[in-house]
Amino acid sequence: MNNDNKKDDKKQKNGWIKYSIFSIIVVIILVFISYSYFENEKKEDVAYTEFISKVNKNEIEEINLTAGSNNITIIYKAQGDKADLSEEERTEKVIVPSLQAFMEWIQDKLATGQIDAKLNQERMNPMINISERLFSLLPTILLIVLMLMIFKMQGLGGDNSKVYGGEENKKTNVKFDDVAGLDEEKGELVEIVDFLKNPEAYQKMGAKIPRGILLYGKPGTGKTLIAKAIAGEAGVPFISMSGSEFIEMFAGLGASRVRKLFERAKKLAPCIIFIDEIDAIGSRRTSNSGAESENNQTLNQLLVEMDGFETNETIIVLAATNRPEMLDKALLRPGRFDRQITVPAPDLLGREAILKLHCKDKKLADDVDFKEIAGDTSGFTGAELANILNEAAIIATRQKHDAITKMDIENAVRKVTVGLEKQNRVISDKDKKLTAYHEAGHAVVSKFLPTQTAVKEVSIIPRGVAGGYTMYKTTEDKWYVSKTELLEKMISLMGGRAAEKLVLNEISTGASNDIEVATGIARDMIVLYGMSDEIGPISLKVDEPYELQIFGEEITDKIGKQITQLVENAYITAQQILSKNMDILDKVAQKLLEKEKITEEEFEEFFN
Ligand code: ADP
Ligand code: ZN
């Protein structure tokens, strides 16, 4: 872990140096551009109209033009007040608005003999000529130089990948023991470690080893960690790169980076390549315009590289994504990422194990019970749990505790979930009342819904952006959720809005998140889980609206209507439950206004 940090530091430093060079170049260019601009200003001694009048008075001896330039030089006749001046002193510069119009005009003057000036089409004072041309070219030259520099910085053909292990330090230091939970997943990957350790044995046997392994799972579930652990266990270098780093503003760079990455890996083999966020390059190839065609080039290069492995090259490509459905199917074909492993958010035991692991070098008070914390953090990822313990350590330090207490961890959980309590935020009485009824609405409604878990805490103390919150007890992790449970979840979500409407006959923006979540559930029920009686058990999940057409024109209409109906029904049911239990709703809301926070026990008392 320390080594990783050092690497990042170094990278950042490099970034700063590049950044400063970049800024200096920009400044130099700006100076040159403004300088040449002022230079032009200085030489433009005669205004065009004045010049025209001098021509008309036949005071000009010579007019020198440059093809393609509106800058002309003129030499006055050595007469009048200029009689004693040298040719150079009589030379001045004029900018003509339109060279063509000027030419026509002056040639007419010459042809009709109105003036007797000499017109030189290309010839100019050679000194002025050269320096002027150089000057006018300078910004362009500098711009080209700048572009080249940017290209270099962007790593045109450059390689942004990070190598852990290999020449610098033999191992990534991460071992399977550093990955808590995920026993099944680790089990599946043990054979990869063995292969990396003795590739010859497998080759002799003629065994085909997977080239690419895709790790599915939401951020923070430990995908990077497990990939590093494979490299660490096998003692091979770990080269990592993020998919988003392949996406560049200059076309073709992504593809060249992929090529470099694999070239590097071939030199370091046996080794592991880890591509994080592969969906950034590997999303479905749809059209071939703009950014997407750049994507396609990068993706194609990746496919070419994976297909081009020699059998004796021991390189395993691990890739991580949060959105498997986005991936181009070509990536999943045999010989590419043909093995997929789901890395789920940890279950109860997994959470306990992760908590224990991350507490190894933290000082804990005796009252800390990992089982209990694990029970309160259902759905949390490993990264979030690690973050909670770190927060707890910070809280404990600030509170000058000798060790991290149970309370510190509970506060950290709250801080991470709903933001810090903002006790001192001034709220108007009206707002307070609205919030109290809103939260009481959630709590009371869910009490009458058998599938919903018990209320743990109701509060109208604002946290983060929320005006208040209702916390439910978490139960054991479940694999499946029933239709009834989803429907009742929606009802309890609508409980807040329903209470506002019933009691205050006023609805507020405070329910926006509830409504968003409830609508999302309704949509998933119909589109994803096939729970609509009318539409039936069909997945209607599509990437593009037109794909729905295969189900007939009226399907989109139906989906919309069904979603609306589900949410509306939930809202009505919530109102019905509350209007039957107005007395309890009032009592809970009053208590909230009084105490700002109600515990589980206090809440239950209203129902006895
Ligand atoms: P991902 O790559 O899936 O986004 P990471 O591997 O980067 O997640 O995890 C981030 C951090 O979270 C890790 O460095 C580790 O501290 C912690 N973590 C996540 N999962 C686990 C786990 N199963 N065991 C121990 N720590 C974990
Ligand atoms: Zn709410």
XYZ file of C-alpha atoms and ligand atoms in Angstrom:
636
model
C 0.000 0.000 0.000
C 2.860 2.366 0.866
C 4.487 1.728 -2.433
C 1.290 2.530 -4.252
C 1.127 5.852 -2.506
C 4.678 6.716 -3.416
C 3.897 5.927 -7.023
C 0.919 8.219 -6.947
C 3.030 10.983 -5.466
C 5.579 10.616 -8.178
C 2.909 10.681 -10.804
C 1.456 13.788 -9.312
C 4.828 15.476 -9.250
C 5.360 14.662 -12.907
C 1.933 16.060 -13.565
C 2.918 19.316 -11.918
C 6.097 19.628 -13.915
C 4.197 19.032 -17.128
C 1.626 21.514 -16.031
C 4.195 24.224 -15.365
C 5.958 23.657 -18.692
C 2.607 23.919 -20.358
C 1.803 27.197 -18.600
C 5.183 28.702 -19.467
C 4.700 27.887 -23.125
C 1.270 29.429 -23.142
C 2.640 32.605 -21.585
C 5.494 32.809 -24.103
C 3.088 32.434 -26.983
C 0.781 35.103 -25.612
C 3.726 37.472 -25.219
C 4.856 36.858 -28.792
C 1.389 37.291 -30.205
C 0.837 40.553 -28.399
C 4.348 41.698 -29.241
C 3.891 41.108 -32.941
C 0.537 42.794 -32.678
C 2.037 45.926 -31.167
C 4.891 45.751 -33.617
C 2.353 45.991 -36.411
C 0.692 48.891 -34.680
C 3.975 50.757 -34.460
C 4.815 50.385 -38.124
C 1.401 51.381 -39.296
C 2.191 55.021 -39.414
C -0.230 56.197 -41.987
C -3.940 55.762 -41.850
C -5.455 54.429 -45.034
C -7.555 57.523 -45.730
C -4.562 59.786 -45.245
C -2.562 57.582 -47.594
C -5.299 57.789 -50.245
C -5.284 61.553 -50.063
C -1.488 61.555 -50.446
C -1.781 59.345 -53.504
C -4.382 61.689 -54.929
C -2.014 64.622 -54.352
C 0.689 62.596 -56.150
C 3.037 62.731 -53.159
C 3.996 59.048 -53.339
C 7.016 57.862 -55.240
C 6.891 54.116 -54.750
C 4.327 51.563 -53.571
C 5.568 48.100 -52.609
C 3.138 45.223 -52.304
C 3.554 41.711 -51.067
C 1.394 39.033 -52.542
C -1.156 37.792 -50.091
C -0.561 40.553 -47.559
C -2.529 43.650 -46.782
C 0.594 45.340 -45.480
C 2.187 47.627 -48.034
C 5.093 50.009 -47.764
C 5.164 53.369 -49.404
C 8.016 55.779 -50.119
C 7.192 59.467 -50.211
C 8.607 61.693 -52.878
C 11.594 63.718 -51.680
C 9.759 66.995 -51.854
C 8.326 69.664 -49.578
C 9.054 68.966 -45.926
C 10.509 65.565 -46.868
C 13.015 66.982 -49.326
C 16.031 66.360 -47.112
C 15.043 62.903 -45.804
C 16.698 59.639 -46.774
C 14.727 56.949 -48.575
C 14.444 55.005 -45.381
C 13.074 57.990 -43.542
C 10.519 58.517 -46.234
C 9.338 54.889 -45.996
C 6.157 54.133 -44.138
C 3.676 51.362 -43.741
C 0.003 51.194 -44.565
C -2.571 48.498 -44.136
C -5.048 48.380 -46.969
C -8.495 47.022 -46.181
C -8.845 45.213 -49.492
C -5.797 44.562 -51.589
C -7.816 43.804 -54.696
C -9.904 46.958 -54.482
C -6.767 48.971 -53.831
C -5.001 47.445 -56.848
C -7.889 48.246 -59.144
C -8.035 51.789 -57.878
C -4.294 52.464 -58.048
C -3.883 50.855 -61.483
C -6.665 53.077 -62.766
C -4.864 56.127 -61.346
C -1.586 55.054 -62.970
C -3.174 54.188 -66.290
C -4.928 57.529 -66.537
C -1.744 59.312 -65.594
C -3.218 61.007 -62.565
C -0.171 59.934 -60.568
C 3.340 58.840 -61.456
C 4.200 56.487 -58.619
C 6.135 53.269 -59.121
C 4.174 50.122 -58.250
C 6.261 47.102 -57.216
C 4.193 43.986 -56.882
C 6.525 41.680 -54.975
C 9.483 43.760 -54.079
C 9.665 45.163 -50.639
C 12.390 46.475 -48.495
C 14.177 43.150 -48.045
C 14.951 43.762 -44.396
C 11.367 44.470 -43.485
C 10.263 41.654 -45.699
C 12.175 38.869 -44.005
C 11.677 39.954 -40.438
C 8.055 40.645 -41.080
C 7.432 37.256 -42.583
C 9.188 35.602 -39.734
C 7.145 37.590 -37.319
C 3.869 36.759 -38.917
C 4.857 33.112 -38.924
C 6.033 33.070 -35.342
C 2.687 32.445 -33.641
C 1.998 29.622 -36.073
C 5.377 28.044 -35.412
C 4.910 28.332 -31.693
C 1.437 26.924 -31.952
C 2.773 23.886 -33.776
C 5.447 23.461 -31.117
C 2.774 23.708 -28.460
C 0.619 21.113 -30.146
C 3.574 18.767 -30.318
C 4.237 19.283 -26.632
C 0.639 18.556 -25.755
C 0.787 15.433 -27.839
C 3.856 14.355 -25.959
C 2.229 15.103 -22.614
C -0.880 13.265 -23.582
C 1.505 10.415 -24.024
C 1.166 10.018 -27.762
C 2.356 6.515 -27.806
C 3.308 7.225 -24.234
C 2.451 4.843 -21.505
C 0.507 5.910 -18.455
C 0.246 2.519 -16.913
C 1.580 1.950 -13.470
C 3.699 -1.018 -12.714
C 3.701 -2.482 -9.288
C 6.113 -5.200 -8.546
C 8.448 -6.226 -11.327
C 11.826 -4.573 -11.404
C 11.126 -1.994 -8.763
C 9.729 -4.019 -5.931
C 9.251 -7.669 -6.430
C 5.666 -7.848 -5.187
C 2.534 -5.755 -4.811
C 2.569 -6.769 -1.129
C -1.156 -7.466 -1.304
C -2.059 -11.054 -0.506
C -5.301 -12.982 -0.452
C -5.269 -12.531 3.311
C -5.726 -8.804 2.752
C -9.008 -9.493 1.016
C -11.673 -10.255 3.586
C -14.752 -12.265 2.733
C -15.048 -13.129 -0.966
C -13.901 -16.680 -0.224
C -15.631 -18.189 -3.228
C -14.170 -15.594 -5.538
C -10.705 -16.132 -4.141
C -11.195 -19.863 -4.592
C -11.882 -19.379 -8.265
C -8.739 -17.330 -8.683
C -6.309 -19.616 -6.887
C -5.778 -21.545 -10.081
C -4.765 -18.358 -11.884
C -2.113 -17.756 -9.261
C -0.819 -21.260 -9.745
C -0.718 -20.787 -13.488
C 1.265 -17.572 -13.155
C 3.700 -19.374 -10.886
C 4.338 -22.362 -13.140
C 3.137 -21.622 -16.640
C 5.306 -24.370 -18.161
C 3.579 -27.142 -16.288
C 0.219 -26.062 -17.653
C 1.566 -25.608 -21.160
C 3.130 -29.064 -21.157
C -0.213 -30.493 -20.213
C -1.832 -28.565 -23.040
C -4.139 -26.774 -20.677
C -5.770 -23.621 -21.931
C -5.667 -20.853 -19.405
C -8.084 -17.966 -19.518
C -6.599 -14.803 -20.925
C -9.110 -12.379 -19.645
C -11.158 -12.307 -16.487
C -13.875 -9.788 -15.990
C -14.712 -8.704 -12.465
C -18.225 -7.371 -12.102
C -19.209 -5.335 -9.094
C -20.005 -1.893 -7.862
C -17.190 0.480 -6.891
C -15.434 -0.308 -3.654
C -16.232 -3.992 -3.541
C -12.553 -4.897 -3.764
C -12.014 -5.662 -7.442
C -8.709 -3.825 -7.634
C -7.676 -5.320 -4.341
C -8.320 -8.875 -5.475
C -6.477 -8.297 -8.770
C -3.486 -6.985 -6.844
C -3.674 -9.949 -4.520
C -3.398 -12.342 -7.465
C -0.228 -10.586 -8.596
C 1.024 -10.495 -5.015
C 0.400 -14.181 -4.427
C 2.042 -15.146 -7.704
C 4.890 -12.666 -7.230
C 4.460 -11.171 -10.695
C 4.273 -7.515 -11.784
C 0.927 -5.785 -11.727
C 0.319 -3.255 -14.496
C -2.771 -1.193 -14.039
C -4.575 1.366 -16.089
C -8.020 2.871 -15.988
C -10.314 2.673 -18.983
C -10.974 6.366 -18.772
C -7.287 7.047 -19.353
C -7.625 5.551 -22.805
C -10.217 8.044 -23.809
C -8.397 11.027 -25.191
C -9.151 14.219 -26.982
C -6.860 13.290 -29.814
C -8.103 10.507 -32.011
C -6.028 7.401 -32.142
C -4.261 7.965 -28.851
C -6.381 5.456 -26.990
C -5.498 2.717 -29.432
C -1.812 3.521 -29.290
C -1.923 3.426 -25.505
C -3.451 -0.004 -25.566
C -0.656 -1.139 -27.871
C 2.021 0.297 -25.558
C 0.388 -1.260 -22.541
C 0.570 -4.715 -24.043
C 4.094 -4.183 -25.367
C 5.137 -3.349 -21.847
C 3.342 -6.361 -20.452
C 5.061 -8.658 -22.936
C 8.422 -7.454 -21.658
C 7.407 -8.065 -18.062
C 5.611 -11.381 -18.582
C 4.564 -13.340 -16.636
C 2.449 -10.523 -15.322
C -1.023 -9.165 -14.759
C -2.678 -6.339 -16.620
C -5.520 -4.709 -14.755
C -7.911 -2.443 -16.643
C -10.259 -0.613 -14.321
C -13.541 0.837 -15.634
C -13.269 -1.147 -18.829
C -16.746 0.046 -19.789
C -15.135 3.388 -20.684
C -13.517 1.745 -23.705
C -15.534 -1.382 -24.077
C -19.018 -0.002 -24.325
C -21.124 -1.296 -27.091
C -20.044 -0.169 -30.508
C -23.064 1.583 -31.910
C -22.434 4.317 -34.436
C -19.096 5.452 -35.755
C -19.168 9.148 -35.149
C -16.941 11.409 -33.097
C -15.985 10.215 -29.665
C -17.528 6.858 -30.301
C -15.372 6.072 -33.259
C -12.388 6.922 -31.076
C -13.770 4.435 -28.615
C -14.156 1.884 -31.323
C -10.532 2.220 -32.353
C -9.423 1.713 -28.766
C -11.724 -1.228 -28.281
C -10.633 -2.792 -31.577
C -7.004 -2.445 -30.558
C -7.765 -4.146 -27.261
C -9.448 -7.015 -29.082
C -6.517 -7.303 -31.478
C -4.054 -7.430 -28.586
C -6.026 -10.052 -26.723
C -6.355 -12.203 -29.803
C -2.680 -11.774 -30.593
C -1.255 -13.345 -27.464
C 1.173 -16.104 -28.111
C 0.414 -19.196 -26.133
C 3.771 -18.966 -24.429
C 3.129 -15.462 -23.191
C 1.920 -15.611 -19.672
C -0.139 -12.484 -19.404
C -3.487 -12.415 -17.696
C -5.749 -9.493 -18.279
C -8.131 -8.645 -15.480
C -10.727 -6.006 -16.074
C -13.264 -4.459 -13.777
C -16.621 -2.936 -14.478
C -19.690 -1.803 -12.686
C -21.873 -1.959 -15.759
C -21.584 -5.326 -17.444
C -24.647 -4.672 -19.557
C -22.798 -1.819 -21.271
C -19.981 -3.987 -22.536
C -19.535 -4.854 -26.151
C -20.347 -8.508 -26.635
C -17.151 -8.966 -28.637
C -15.180 -8.565 -25.420
C -16.843 -11.607 -23.920
C -16.038 -14.078 -26.709
C -13.820 -17.078 -26.089
C -10.144 -16.186 -25.877
C -10.974 -12.739 -24.587
C -12.804 -12.050 -21.325
C -14.429 -15.439 -21.348
C -14.441 -15.797 -17.610
C -16.582 -13.566 -15.487
C -16.585 -13.284 -11.748
C -19.112 -11.272 -9.807
C -17.697 -9.414 -6.848
C -20.735 -8.674 -4.698
C -21.107 -6.228 -1.858
C -20.213 -8.185 1.291
C -22.863 -10.074 3.262
C -23.140 -10.037 7.042
C -20.169 -12.322 7.625
C -18.156 -10.609 4.940
C -18.766 -7.226 6.529
C -17.700 -8.534 9.887
C -14.513 -9.925 8.363
C -13.732 -6.686 6.539
C -14.342 -4.633 9.690
C -12.034 -6.882 11.675
C -9.342 -6.711 9.017
C -9.407 -2.945 8.854
C -9.277 -2.675 12.650
C -6.086 -4.689 12.862
C -3.970 -1.653 13.548
C -6.574 0.504 15.246
C -7.114 0.907 18.968
C -10.560 -0.299 19.944
C -12.585 0.032 23.143
C -14.055 -3.111 24.709
C -17.641 -2.210 23.853
C -17.076 -2.507 20.091
C -19.008 -5.435 18.671
C -18.201 -6.201 15.040
C -21.301 -8.385 14.615
C -23.494 -5.482 15.611
C -21.807 -2.983 13.303
C -21.995 -5.498 10.488
C -25.709 -5.811 11.201
C -26.204 -2.073 10.903
C -24.308 -1.697 7.648
C -26.175 -3.905 5.229
C -25.367 -2.994 1.639
C -22.121 -1.242 2.491
C -19.085 -2.039 0.358
C -15.620 -2.850 1.662
C -14.422 0.631 0.741
C -17.299 2.207 2.640
C -16.615 0.084 5.706
C -12.938 1.009 5.598
C -14.017 4.621 5.330
C -16.335 4.312 8.339
C -13.571 2.942 10.523
C -11.285 5.715 9.444
C -13.980 8.281 10.270
C -14.487 6.594 13.640
C -10.774 6.929 14.377
C -10.958 10.631 13.509
C -14.017 11.141 15.704
C -12.380 9.284 18.596
C -9.276 11.424 18.306
C -11.270 14.633 18.269
C -13.269 13.473 21.300
C -9.986 12.649 23.044
C -11.060 9.058 23.642
C -8.405 6.517 24.594
C -9.690 4.125 21.976
C -12.384 3.960 19.316
C -15.684 3.337 21.084
C -18.915 1.798 19.895
C -20.440 5.288 19.912
C -17.650 6.667 17.705
C -18.336 3.966 15.146
C -22.076 4.557 15.285
C -21.488 8.254 14.719
C -19.186 7.450 11.830
C -21.879 5.245 10.272
C -24.353 8.119 10.544
C -21.851 10.591 9.189
C -21.151 8.432 6.179
C -24.805 7.649 5.512
C -26.648 10.865 6.089
C -24.026 13.509 6.589
C -23.154 15.223 9.807
C -25.879 16.382 12.143
C -26.400 20.062 11.755
C -27.931 20.807 15.124
C -27.418 24.502 14.817
C -29.091 25.019 11.483
C -31.923 27.452 12.031
C -35.225 26.135 10.788
C -38.506 27.935 10.833
C -41.352 26.476 12.922
C -43.379 25.867 9.796
C -40.575 23.884 8.202
C -40.109 21.950 11.400
C -43.760 20.986 11.500
C -43.701 19.887 7.890
C -40.602 17.795 8.467
C -42.063 16.290 11.636
C -45.219 15.144 9.866
C -43.253 13.971 6.867
C -40.949 11.746 8.914
C -43.765 10.613 11.213
C -45.661 9.683 8.052
C -42.865 7.376 6.902
C -42.545 5.781 10.314
C -46.249 5.245 11.005
C -47.047 3.911 7.531
C -44.238 1.394 7.629
C -45.443 0.151 11.016
C -48.573 -1.116 9.263
C -46.699 -2.861 6.480
C -45.731 -6.414 7.449
C -42.730 -6.701 5.132
C -41.127 -3.459 6.257
C -38.463 -3.530 8.940
C -38.918 -1.855 12.303
C -38.158 1.813 12.776
C -34.904 2.390 14.597
C -34.847 6.142 14.888
C -36.899 9.075 13.627
C -35.412 12.535 13.609
C -36.068 16.023 12.371
C -32.519 17.154 12.965
C -31.239 18.063 9.544
C -28.362 16.050 8.210
C -26.611 16.880 4.970
C -29.280 17.918 2.520
C -32.113 16.016 4.198
C -34.410 17.938 6.561
C -34.914 14.837 8.691
C -34.681 11.093 8.433
C -36.292 7.843 9.408
C -33.844 5.048 10.042
C -34.959 1.462 9.760
C -33.391 -1.546 11.348
C -31.546 -3.654 8.846
C -32.327 -7.313 8.715
C -30.368 -10.234 7.429
C -29.209 -9.879 3.861
C -31.619 -11.281 1.405
C -31.083 -12.580 -2.070
C -34.627 -12.144 -3.268
C -37.210 -9.493 -2.708
C -40.889 -10.293 -3.174
C -43.381 -8.235 -5.102
C -45.320 -7.486 -1.900
C -42.176 -6.195 -0.273
C -41.460 -3.868 -3.186
C -45.045 -2.586 -3.161
C -44.909 -1.972 0.575
C -41.536 -0.279 0.268
C -43.157 2.139 -2.171
C -46.049 2.753 0.247
C -43.691 3.543 3.095
C -41.728 5.875 0.818
C -44.930 7.712 -0.081
C -45.827 7.973 3.629
C -43.936 11.265 3.955
C -45.743 13.024 1.133
C -49.085 11.518 2.219
C -48.740 12.941 5.745
C -47.867 16.401 4.422
C -50.937 16.352 2.224
C -53.356 15.003 4.848
C -52.371 17.187 7.760
C -51.144 20.410 6.245
C -52.917 20.146 2.892
C -49.605 21.273 1.523
C -46.972 19.309 -0.275
C -43.284 20.151 -0.310
C -40.108 19.516 -2.216
C -38.863 17.480 0.743
C -40.394 14.373 -0.769
C -38.475 14.571 -4.036
C -36.010 11.854 -3.150
C -38.763 9.551 -1.851
C -40.646 9.989 -5.089
C -37.568 9.355 -7.142
C -36.814 6.129 -5.306
C -40.429 4.951 -5.422
C -40.689 5.626 -9.139
C -37.431 3.761 -9.672
C -38.801 0.743 -7.834
C -41.993 0.847 -9.915
C -39.991 1.041 -13.119
C -37.757 -1.867 -12.151
C -40.792 -3.944 -11.172
C -42.249 -3.608 -14.626
C -39.250 -3.339 -16.882
C -36.778 -5.563 -15.049
C -38.629 -8.040 -12.879
C -41.646 -8.644 -15.116
C -44.035 -8.038 -12.217
C -46.794 -6.340 -14.161
C -49.866 -8.535 -14.573
C -50.830 -6.763 -17.736
C -47.485 -6.947 -19.487
C -46.283 -10.210 -18.024
C -42.880 -11.666 -17.216
C -40.921 -9.996 -19.977
C -37.753 -7.983 -19.628
C -38.293 -4.643 -21.252
C -34.915 -3.296 -20.354
C -33.464 -1.703 -23.466
C -30.591 0.618 -24.282
C -32.388 2.469 -27.023
C -36.091 3.327 -27.050
C -36.535 1.920 -30.547
C -35.657 -1.545 -29.305
C -39.053 -1.586 -27.606
C -40.688 -1.592 -31.013
C -40.404 -5.329 -31.310
C -43.048 -5.542 -28.605
C -45.414 -3.376 -30.582
C -46.153 0.309 -30.574
C -48.378 0.457 -27.524
C -45.798 -1.033 -25.153
C -44.137 2.261 -24.155
C -47.565 3.660 -23.443
C -48.355 0.680 -21.243
C -45.066 0.881 -19.345
C -45.666 4.516 -18.535
C -49.224 3.893 -17.429
C -48.268 0.945 -15.261
C -45.479 2.834 -13.531
C -47.792 5.755 -12.845
C -50.438 3.427 -11.529
C -48.068 1.642 -9.154
C -46.809 4.898 -7.667
C -50.288 6.389 -7.444
C -51.648 3.293 -5.720
C -48.828 3.419 -3.211
C -49.594 7.084 -2.516
C -53.308 6.369 -2.047
C -52.631 3.409 0.229
C -50.280 5.499 2.343
C -52.970 8.154 2.703
C -55.533 5.517 3.681
C -53.284 4.054 6.369
C -52.555 7.491 7.787
C -56.143 8.769 7.756
C -57.148 5.696 9.780
C -54.345 6.427 12.269
C -54.363 10.187 12.472
C -54.139 10.151 16.253
C -50.885 8.227 16.204
C -49.475 10.346 13.399
C -50.242 13.486 15.440
C -48.666 12.055 18.571
C -45.491 10.986 16.799
C -45.181 14.335 15.046
C -45.762 16.248 18.297
C -43.166 14.179 20.086
C -40.741 14.867 17.259
C -41.345 18.603 17.477
C -40.736 18.365 21.182
C -37.689 16.087 21.267
C -36.392 16.268 17.667
C -35.417 12.606 17.867
C -37.397 9.470 18.793
C -35.868 6.111 19.541
C -37.249 2.714 18.625
C -38.696 2.159 22.121
C -40.371 5.555 22.256
C -41.888 4.974 18.858
C -43.223 1.524 19.773
C -44.975 2.943 22.828
C -47.449 4.813 20.657
C -48.799 1.488 19.446
C -49.410 -0.103 22.852
P -12.988 -1.577 -6.559
O -11.784 -1.827 -7.366
O -13.968 -2.694 -6.592
O -13.654 -0.256 -6.804
P -11.075 -1.470 -4.450
O -10.422 -2.767 -4.617
O -10.378 -0.282 -5.009
O -12.550 -1.507 -5.029
O -11.382 -1.249 -2.906
C -11.089 -0.046 -2.251
C -10.642 -0.298 -0.849
O -11.706 -0.839 -0.074
C -9.539 -1.306 -0.730
O -8.297 -0.704 -0.904
C -9.752 -1.850 0.677
O -9.188 -0.976 1.627
C -11.237 -1.785 0.845
N -11.862 -3.095 0.557
C -12.797 -3.323 -0.394
N -13.158 -4.623 -0.369
C -12.441 -5.214 0.590
C -12.362 -6.555 1.087
N -13.108 -7.535 0.585
N -11.503 -6.796 2.083
C -10.744 -5.820 2.593
N -10.759 -4.558 2.181
C -11.606 -4.238 1.188
Zn -39.100 11.283 3.052
